[in-house]
Coordinates of C-alpha atoms in Angstrom, one line a residue:
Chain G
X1 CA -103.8 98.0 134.9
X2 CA -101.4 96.0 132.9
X3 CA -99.7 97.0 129.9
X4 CA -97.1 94.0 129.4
X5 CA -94.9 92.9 128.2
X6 CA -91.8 93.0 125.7
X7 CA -92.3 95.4 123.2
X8 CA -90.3 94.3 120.6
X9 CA -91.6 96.0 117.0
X10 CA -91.7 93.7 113.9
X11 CA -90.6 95.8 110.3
X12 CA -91.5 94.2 107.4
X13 CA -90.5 96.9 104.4
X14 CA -89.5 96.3 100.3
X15 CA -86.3 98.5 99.2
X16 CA -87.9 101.9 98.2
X17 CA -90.2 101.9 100.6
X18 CA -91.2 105.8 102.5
X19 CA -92.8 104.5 105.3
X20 CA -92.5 101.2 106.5
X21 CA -95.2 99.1 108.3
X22 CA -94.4 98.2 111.2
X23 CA -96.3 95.8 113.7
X24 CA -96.3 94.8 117.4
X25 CA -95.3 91.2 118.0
X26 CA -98.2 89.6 119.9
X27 CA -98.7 90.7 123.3
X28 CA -101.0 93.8 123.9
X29 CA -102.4 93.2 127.4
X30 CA -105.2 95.1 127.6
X31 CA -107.5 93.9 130.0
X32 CA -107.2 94.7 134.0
X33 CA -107.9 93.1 137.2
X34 CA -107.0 92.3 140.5
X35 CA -104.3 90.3 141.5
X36 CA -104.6 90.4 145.2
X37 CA -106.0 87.4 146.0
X38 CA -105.4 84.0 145.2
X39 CA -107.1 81.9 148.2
X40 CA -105.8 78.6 146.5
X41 CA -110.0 77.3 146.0
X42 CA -109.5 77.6 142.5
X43 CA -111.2 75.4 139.6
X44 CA -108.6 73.5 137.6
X45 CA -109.3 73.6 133.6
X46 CA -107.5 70.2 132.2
X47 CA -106.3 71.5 128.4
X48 CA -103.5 69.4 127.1
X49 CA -103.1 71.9 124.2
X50 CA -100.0 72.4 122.6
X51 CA -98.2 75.6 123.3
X52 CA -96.4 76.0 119.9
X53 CA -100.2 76.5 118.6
X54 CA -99.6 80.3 118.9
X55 CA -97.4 79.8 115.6
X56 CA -98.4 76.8 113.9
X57 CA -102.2 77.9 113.2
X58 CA -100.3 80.6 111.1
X59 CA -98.3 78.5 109.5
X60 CA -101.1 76.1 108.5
X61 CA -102.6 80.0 107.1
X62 CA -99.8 80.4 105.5
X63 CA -99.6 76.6 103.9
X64 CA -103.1 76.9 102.2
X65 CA -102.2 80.2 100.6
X66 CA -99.3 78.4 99.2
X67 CA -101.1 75.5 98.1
X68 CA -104.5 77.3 96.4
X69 CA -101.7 79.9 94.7
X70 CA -99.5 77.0 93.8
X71 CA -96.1 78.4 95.5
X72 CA -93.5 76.2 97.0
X73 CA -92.5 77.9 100.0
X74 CA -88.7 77.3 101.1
X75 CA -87.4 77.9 104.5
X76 CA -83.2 78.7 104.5
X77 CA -81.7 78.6 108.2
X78 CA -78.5 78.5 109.1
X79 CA -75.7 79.7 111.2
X80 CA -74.7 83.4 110.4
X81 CA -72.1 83.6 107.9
X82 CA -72.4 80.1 106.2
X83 CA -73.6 81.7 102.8
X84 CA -77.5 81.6 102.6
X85 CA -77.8 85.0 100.7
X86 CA -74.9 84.3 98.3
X87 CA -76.5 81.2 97.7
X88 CA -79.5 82.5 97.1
X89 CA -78.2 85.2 95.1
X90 CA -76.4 82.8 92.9
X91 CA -79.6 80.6 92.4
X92 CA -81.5 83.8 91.5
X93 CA -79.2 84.9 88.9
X94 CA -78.9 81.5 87.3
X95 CA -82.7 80.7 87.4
X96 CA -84.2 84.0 87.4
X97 CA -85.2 83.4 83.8
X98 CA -86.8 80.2 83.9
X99 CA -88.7 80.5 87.4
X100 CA -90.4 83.5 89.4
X101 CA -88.9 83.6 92.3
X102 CA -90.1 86.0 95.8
X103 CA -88.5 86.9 98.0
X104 CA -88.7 87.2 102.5
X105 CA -85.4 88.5 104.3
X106 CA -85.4 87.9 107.9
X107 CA -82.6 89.8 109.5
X108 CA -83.0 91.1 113.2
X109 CA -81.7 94.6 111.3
X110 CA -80.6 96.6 108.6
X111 CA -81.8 96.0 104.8
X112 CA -78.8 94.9 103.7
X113 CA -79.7 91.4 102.6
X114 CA -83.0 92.8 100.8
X115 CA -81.0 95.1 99.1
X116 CA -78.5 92.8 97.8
X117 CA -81.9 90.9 96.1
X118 CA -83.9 93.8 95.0
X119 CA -80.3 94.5 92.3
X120 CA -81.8 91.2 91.3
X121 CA -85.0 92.7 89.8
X122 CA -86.1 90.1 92.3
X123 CA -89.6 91.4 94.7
X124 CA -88.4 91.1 98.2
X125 CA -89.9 92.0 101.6
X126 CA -87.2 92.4 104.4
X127 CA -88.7 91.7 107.4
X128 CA -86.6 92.9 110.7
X129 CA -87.5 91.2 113.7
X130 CA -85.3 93.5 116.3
X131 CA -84.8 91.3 119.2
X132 CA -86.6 88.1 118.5
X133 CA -83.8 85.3 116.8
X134 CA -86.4 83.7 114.4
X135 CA -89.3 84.2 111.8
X136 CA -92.3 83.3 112.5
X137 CA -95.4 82.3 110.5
X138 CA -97.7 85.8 111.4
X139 CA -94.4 87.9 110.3
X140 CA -94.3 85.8 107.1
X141 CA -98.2 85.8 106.5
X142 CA -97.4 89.9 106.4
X143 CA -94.5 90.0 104.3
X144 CA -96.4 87.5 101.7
X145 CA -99.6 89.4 101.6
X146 CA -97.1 92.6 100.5
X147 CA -95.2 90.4 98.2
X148 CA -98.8 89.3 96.8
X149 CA -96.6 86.5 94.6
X150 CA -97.9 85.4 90.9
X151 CA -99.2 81.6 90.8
X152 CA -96.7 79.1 90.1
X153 CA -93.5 80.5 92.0
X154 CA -90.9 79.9 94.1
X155 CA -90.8 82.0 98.0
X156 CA -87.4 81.5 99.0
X157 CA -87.5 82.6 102.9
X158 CA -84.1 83.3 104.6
X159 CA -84.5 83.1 107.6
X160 CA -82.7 84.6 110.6
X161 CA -78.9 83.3 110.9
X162 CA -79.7 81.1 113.7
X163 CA -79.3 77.5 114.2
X164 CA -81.5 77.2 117.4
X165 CA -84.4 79.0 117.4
X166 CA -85.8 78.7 114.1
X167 CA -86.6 74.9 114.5
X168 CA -88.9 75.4 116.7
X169 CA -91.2 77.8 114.2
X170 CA -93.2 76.2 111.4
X171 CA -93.9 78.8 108.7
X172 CA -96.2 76.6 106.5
X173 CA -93.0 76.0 103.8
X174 CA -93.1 73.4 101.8
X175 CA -89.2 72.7 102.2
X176 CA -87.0 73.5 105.1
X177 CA -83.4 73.8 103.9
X178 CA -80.4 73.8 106.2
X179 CA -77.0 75.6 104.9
X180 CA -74.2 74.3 107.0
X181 CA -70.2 75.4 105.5
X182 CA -67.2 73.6 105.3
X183 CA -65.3 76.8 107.8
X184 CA -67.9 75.2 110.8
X185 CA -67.7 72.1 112.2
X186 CA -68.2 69.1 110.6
X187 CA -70.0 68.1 113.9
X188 CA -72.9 71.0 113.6
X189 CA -75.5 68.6 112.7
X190 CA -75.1 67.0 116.5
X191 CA -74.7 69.7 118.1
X192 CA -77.9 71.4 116.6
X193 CA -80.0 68.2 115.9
X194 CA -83.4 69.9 116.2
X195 CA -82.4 72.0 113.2
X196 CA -81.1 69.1 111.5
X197 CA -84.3 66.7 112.5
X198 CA -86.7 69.1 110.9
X199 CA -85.5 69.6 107.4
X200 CA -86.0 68.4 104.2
X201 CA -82.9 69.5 102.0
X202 CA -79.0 70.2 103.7
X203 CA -76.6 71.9 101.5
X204 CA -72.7 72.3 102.6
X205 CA -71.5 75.2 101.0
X206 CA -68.3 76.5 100.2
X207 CA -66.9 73.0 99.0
X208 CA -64.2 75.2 97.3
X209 CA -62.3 75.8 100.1
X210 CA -61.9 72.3 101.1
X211 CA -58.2 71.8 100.6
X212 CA -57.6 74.3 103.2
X213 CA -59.7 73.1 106.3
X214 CA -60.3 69.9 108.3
X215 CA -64.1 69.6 107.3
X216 CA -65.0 65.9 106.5
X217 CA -67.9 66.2 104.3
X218 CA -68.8 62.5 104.9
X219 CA -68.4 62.8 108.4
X220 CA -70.8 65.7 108.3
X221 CA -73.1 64.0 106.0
X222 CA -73.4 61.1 108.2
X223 CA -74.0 63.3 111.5
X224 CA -76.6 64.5 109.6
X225 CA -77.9 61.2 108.7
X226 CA -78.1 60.0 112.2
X227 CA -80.3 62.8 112.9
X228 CA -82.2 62.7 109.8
X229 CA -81.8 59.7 107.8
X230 CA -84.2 61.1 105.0
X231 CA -82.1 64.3 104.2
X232 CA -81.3 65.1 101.0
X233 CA -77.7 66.8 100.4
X234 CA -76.0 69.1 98.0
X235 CA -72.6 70.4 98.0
X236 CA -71.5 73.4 96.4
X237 CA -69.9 76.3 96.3
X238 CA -72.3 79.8 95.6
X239 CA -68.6 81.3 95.0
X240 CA -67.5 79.3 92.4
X241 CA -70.9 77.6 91.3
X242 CA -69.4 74.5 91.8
X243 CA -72.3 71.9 92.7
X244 CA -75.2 74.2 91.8
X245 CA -76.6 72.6 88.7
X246 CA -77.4 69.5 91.2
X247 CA -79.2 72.1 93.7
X248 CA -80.8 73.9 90.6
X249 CA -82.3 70.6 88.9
X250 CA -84.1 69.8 92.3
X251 CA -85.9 73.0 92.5
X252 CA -86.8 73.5 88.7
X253 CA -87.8 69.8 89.8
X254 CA -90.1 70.5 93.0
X255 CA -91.6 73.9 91.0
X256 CA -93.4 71.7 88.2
Chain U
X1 CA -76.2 88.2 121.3
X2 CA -79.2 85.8 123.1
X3 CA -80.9 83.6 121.4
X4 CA -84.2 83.5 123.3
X5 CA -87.2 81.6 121.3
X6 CA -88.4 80.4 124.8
X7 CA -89.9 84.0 125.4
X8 CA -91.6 83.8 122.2
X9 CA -92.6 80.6 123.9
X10 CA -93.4 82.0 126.9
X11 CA -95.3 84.4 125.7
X12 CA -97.4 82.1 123.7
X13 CA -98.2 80.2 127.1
X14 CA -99.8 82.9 128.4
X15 CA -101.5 84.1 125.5
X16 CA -103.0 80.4 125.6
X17 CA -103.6 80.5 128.9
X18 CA -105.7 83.5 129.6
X19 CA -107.6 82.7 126.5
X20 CA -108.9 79.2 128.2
X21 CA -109.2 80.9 131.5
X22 CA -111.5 84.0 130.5
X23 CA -113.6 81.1 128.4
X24 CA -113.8 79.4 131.7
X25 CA -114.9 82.7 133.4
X26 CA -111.8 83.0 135.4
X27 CA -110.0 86.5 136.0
X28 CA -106.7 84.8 137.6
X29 CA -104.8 82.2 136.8
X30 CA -103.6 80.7 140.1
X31 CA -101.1 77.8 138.9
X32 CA -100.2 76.2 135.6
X33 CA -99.2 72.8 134.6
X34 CA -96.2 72.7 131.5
X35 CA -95.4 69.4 129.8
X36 CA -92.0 70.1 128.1
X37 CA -90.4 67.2 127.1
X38 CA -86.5 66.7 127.1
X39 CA -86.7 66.5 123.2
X40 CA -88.7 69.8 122.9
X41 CA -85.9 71.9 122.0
X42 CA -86.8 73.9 124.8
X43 CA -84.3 75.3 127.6
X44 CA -86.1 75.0 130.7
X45 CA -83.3 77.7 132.5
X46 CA -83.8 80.0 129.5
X47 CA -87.9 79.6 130.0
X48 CA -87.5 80.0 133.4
X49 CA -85.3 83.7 133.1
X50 CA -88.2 84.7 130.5
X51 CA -91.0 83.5 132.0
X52 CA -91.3 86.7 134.8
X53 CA -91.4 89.1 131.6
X54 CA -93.5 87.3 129.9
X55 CA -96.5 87.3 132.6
X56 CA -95.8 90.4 134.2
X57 CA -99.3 92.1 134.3
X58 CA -101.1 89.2 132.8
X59 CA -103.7 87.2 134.7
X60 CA -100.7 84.5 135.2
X61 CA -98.0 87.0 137.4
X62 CA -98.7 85.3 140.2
X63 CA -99.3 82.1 139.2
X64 CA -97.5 79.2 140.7
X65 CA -96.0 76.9 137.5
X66 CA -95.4 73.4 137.6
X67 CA -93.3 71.8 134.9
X68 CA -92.9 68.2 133.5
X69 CA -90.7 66.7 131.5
X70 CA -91.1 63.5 130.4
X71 CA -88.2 61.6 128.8
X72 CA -87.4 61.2 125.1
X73 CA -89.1 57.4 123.5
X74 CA -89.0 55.6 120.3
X75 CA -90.1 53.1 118.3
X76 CA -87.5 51.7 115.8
X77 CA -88.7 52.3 112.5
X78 CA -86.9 48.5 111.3
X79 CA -87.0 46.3 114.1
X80 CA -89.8 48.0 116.2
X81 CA -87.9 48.0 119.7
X82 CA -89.4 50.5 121.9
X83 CA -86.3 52.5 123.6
X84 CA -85.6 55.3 125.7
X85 CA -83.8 58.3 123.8
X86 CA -81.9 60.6 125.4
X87 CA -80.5 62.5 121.4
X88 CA -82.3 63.3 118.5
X89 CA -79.5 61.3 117.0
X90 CA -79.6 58.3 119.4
X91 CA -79.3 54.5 116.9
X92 CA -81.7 51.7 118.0
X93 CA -80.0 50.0 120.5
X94 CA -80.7 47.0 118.8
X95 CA -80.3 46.5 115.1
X96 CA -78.5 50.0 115.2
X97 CA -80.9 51.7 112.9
X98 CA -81.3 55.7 112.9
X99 CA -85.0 55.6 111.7
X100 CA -87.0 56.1 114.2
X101 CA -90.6 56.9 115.5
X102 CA -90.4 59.4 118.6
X103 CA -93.6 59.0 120.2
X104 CA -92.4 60.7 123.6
X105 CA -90.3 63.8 124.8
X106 CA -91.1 66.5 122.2
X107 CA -94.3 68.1 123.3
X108 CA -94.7 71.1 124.5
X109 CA -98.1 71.0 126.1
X110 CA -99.9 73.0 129.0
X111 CA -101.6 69.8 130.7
X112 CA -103.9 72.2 133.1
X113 CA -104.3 75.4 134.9
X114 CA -106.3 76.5 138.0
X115 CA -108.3 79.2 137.9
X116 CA -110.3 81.5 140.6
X117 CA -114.1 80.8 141.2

């Protein structure tokens, strides 16, 4: 008998919510049978089949839900601590009135983040992955099916603070936006190139604090560019809304 | 705090795995072939520490894995050189350009597995 492997249990819940549905992530072993011998006269199978397909046939799920619904779908990674919820928080504020924003909060706990969104009036789905580093695209088909979003909107996805692991997992977005801030390294984009090669839009946030640190925003900019010569940039501050008109034309822009 | 997507990965080997080998009437799957290239964004130490939790009472724990790794290659997007890449973020050697066509060294395949009968 084997009853494998990691059980690691997925919660995707909205503020307000008395019971919480909760999933297992993936791997019920159920089957049984006999290990004992392996005589080595075995048949080979030749696949060539790609491993990540586990997650990308969700994500293509997840794509033509967003496409036949018309919703852009953005994906927010980041390091922890570089400002994706106050930027999103900012943006929803500002914009609230003029698009219909969803929202998906990946933390690996607490509801903190989904919290801060629902004193938006904002629907939001905080999904806690416990000890997996990413979202990924079955986690997000769940949390949209709960959200059930109106046509014509805008699902921001914040994913976990994570600079590694995310860029490996396609959720069927339409945008994959990468926060870096001007307290990191101006170097991140080297040092984290998959994260950096996979996305559309980078934003450096908190440009306000510039004349206290040793952040080169070109430098930065052209690290990027080396990775991802096709990136767009914005630079702003969610703090003092400097830079955010820029961000905000581009995704009243994309939403039409 | 680890940061461990190659257990999600490894996990999504098996699953992969047994699901070819039970439509190939197997019941154990005696070795396995991995193709991860050296652009895949995949730690081959970190797969190798979750791979044991991953196939423990699957029809892979004993399975003997081999792994490949073939190097990063591109085609220059401007001048069309065909170079060896060792970075995401490597220039043409060339004309120095950063747009690039990597054909080679970010899959993450299974290329075979061997199953009984």
């Amino acid at each position: 008998m084997c009853n494998t492997s990691t059980p690691n249990t997925i919660i995707i819940s909205s503020p307000g919510d008395a019971n919480v549905n909760s999933h297992h992530h993936g791997h019920e072993h159920s089957h049984s049978h006999d290990h004992s011998h392996i005589d080595g006269h075995g048949r080979v199978i030749e696949l060539g089949k790609d491993i990540m397909q586990f997650n990308d046939v969700g994500a293509a799920r997840n794509r033509g839900y967003f496409d036949a619904k018309e919703v852009i779908a953005l994906n927010l990674v980041s390091s922890p601590g570089s400002g994706k919820t106050s930027i999103l928080e900012k943006t929803l504020t500002e914009l609230k009135e003029e698009l219909n924003f969803y929202v998906i909060e990946g933390d690996q706990q607490t509801m903190n983040d989904a919290d801060r969104i629902d004193a938006l009036n904002i629907p939001v789905v905080q999904v806690n992955t416990g000890a997996l580093c990413h979202l990924e695209s079955d986690m997000v088909y769940e949390a949209v099916k709960k959200l059930n979003p109106k046509s014509k909107s805008v699902l921001m996805i914040e994913n976990v603070g994570n600079l590694v692991c995310p860029s490996k997992f396609n959720l069927g977005e339409d945008y994959r936006v990468v926060i870096i801030s001007t307290t990191e390294g101006d170097d991140k984009p080297i040092k984290y190139p998959d994260m950096f090669e996979g996305s559309d839009i980078c934003i450096i946030n908190k440009i306000d604090l510039l004349p206290y640190l040793s952040f080169d925003v070109e430098k930065a900019k052209d690290y990027a560019r080396k990775v991802n010569p096709k990136l767009k940039f914005f630079e702003v501050s969610a703090i003092t809304g400097q830079g955010m008109d820029e961000w905000y034309k581009w995704l009243k822009s994309i939403e039409s | 705090m680890v940061f461990m997507h190659e257990l999600s990965i490894a996990i999504g080997i098996v699953e992969l795995a047994e699901k070819e080998a039970i439509k190939g009437g197997g019941t154990v799957i005696e070795s396995i072939e991995l193709e991860i290239g050296k652009l895949s964004g995949i730690e081959i130490e970190a797969l190798d520490f979750a791979w044991p939790i991953a196939v423990r009472g699957t029809m892979l724990a004993n399975a003997k894995r081999t792994v490949t790794s073939p190097p990063g290659r591109a085609k220059c997007a401007d001048c069309g050189l065909i170079f060896d890449i060792e970075n995401l973020f490597d220039s043409c050697p060339k004309c120095n350009s950063y747009l690039k066509d990597i054909f080679q060294g970010k899959d993450l395949k299974i290329k075979a597995i061997t199953i009984d009968g």
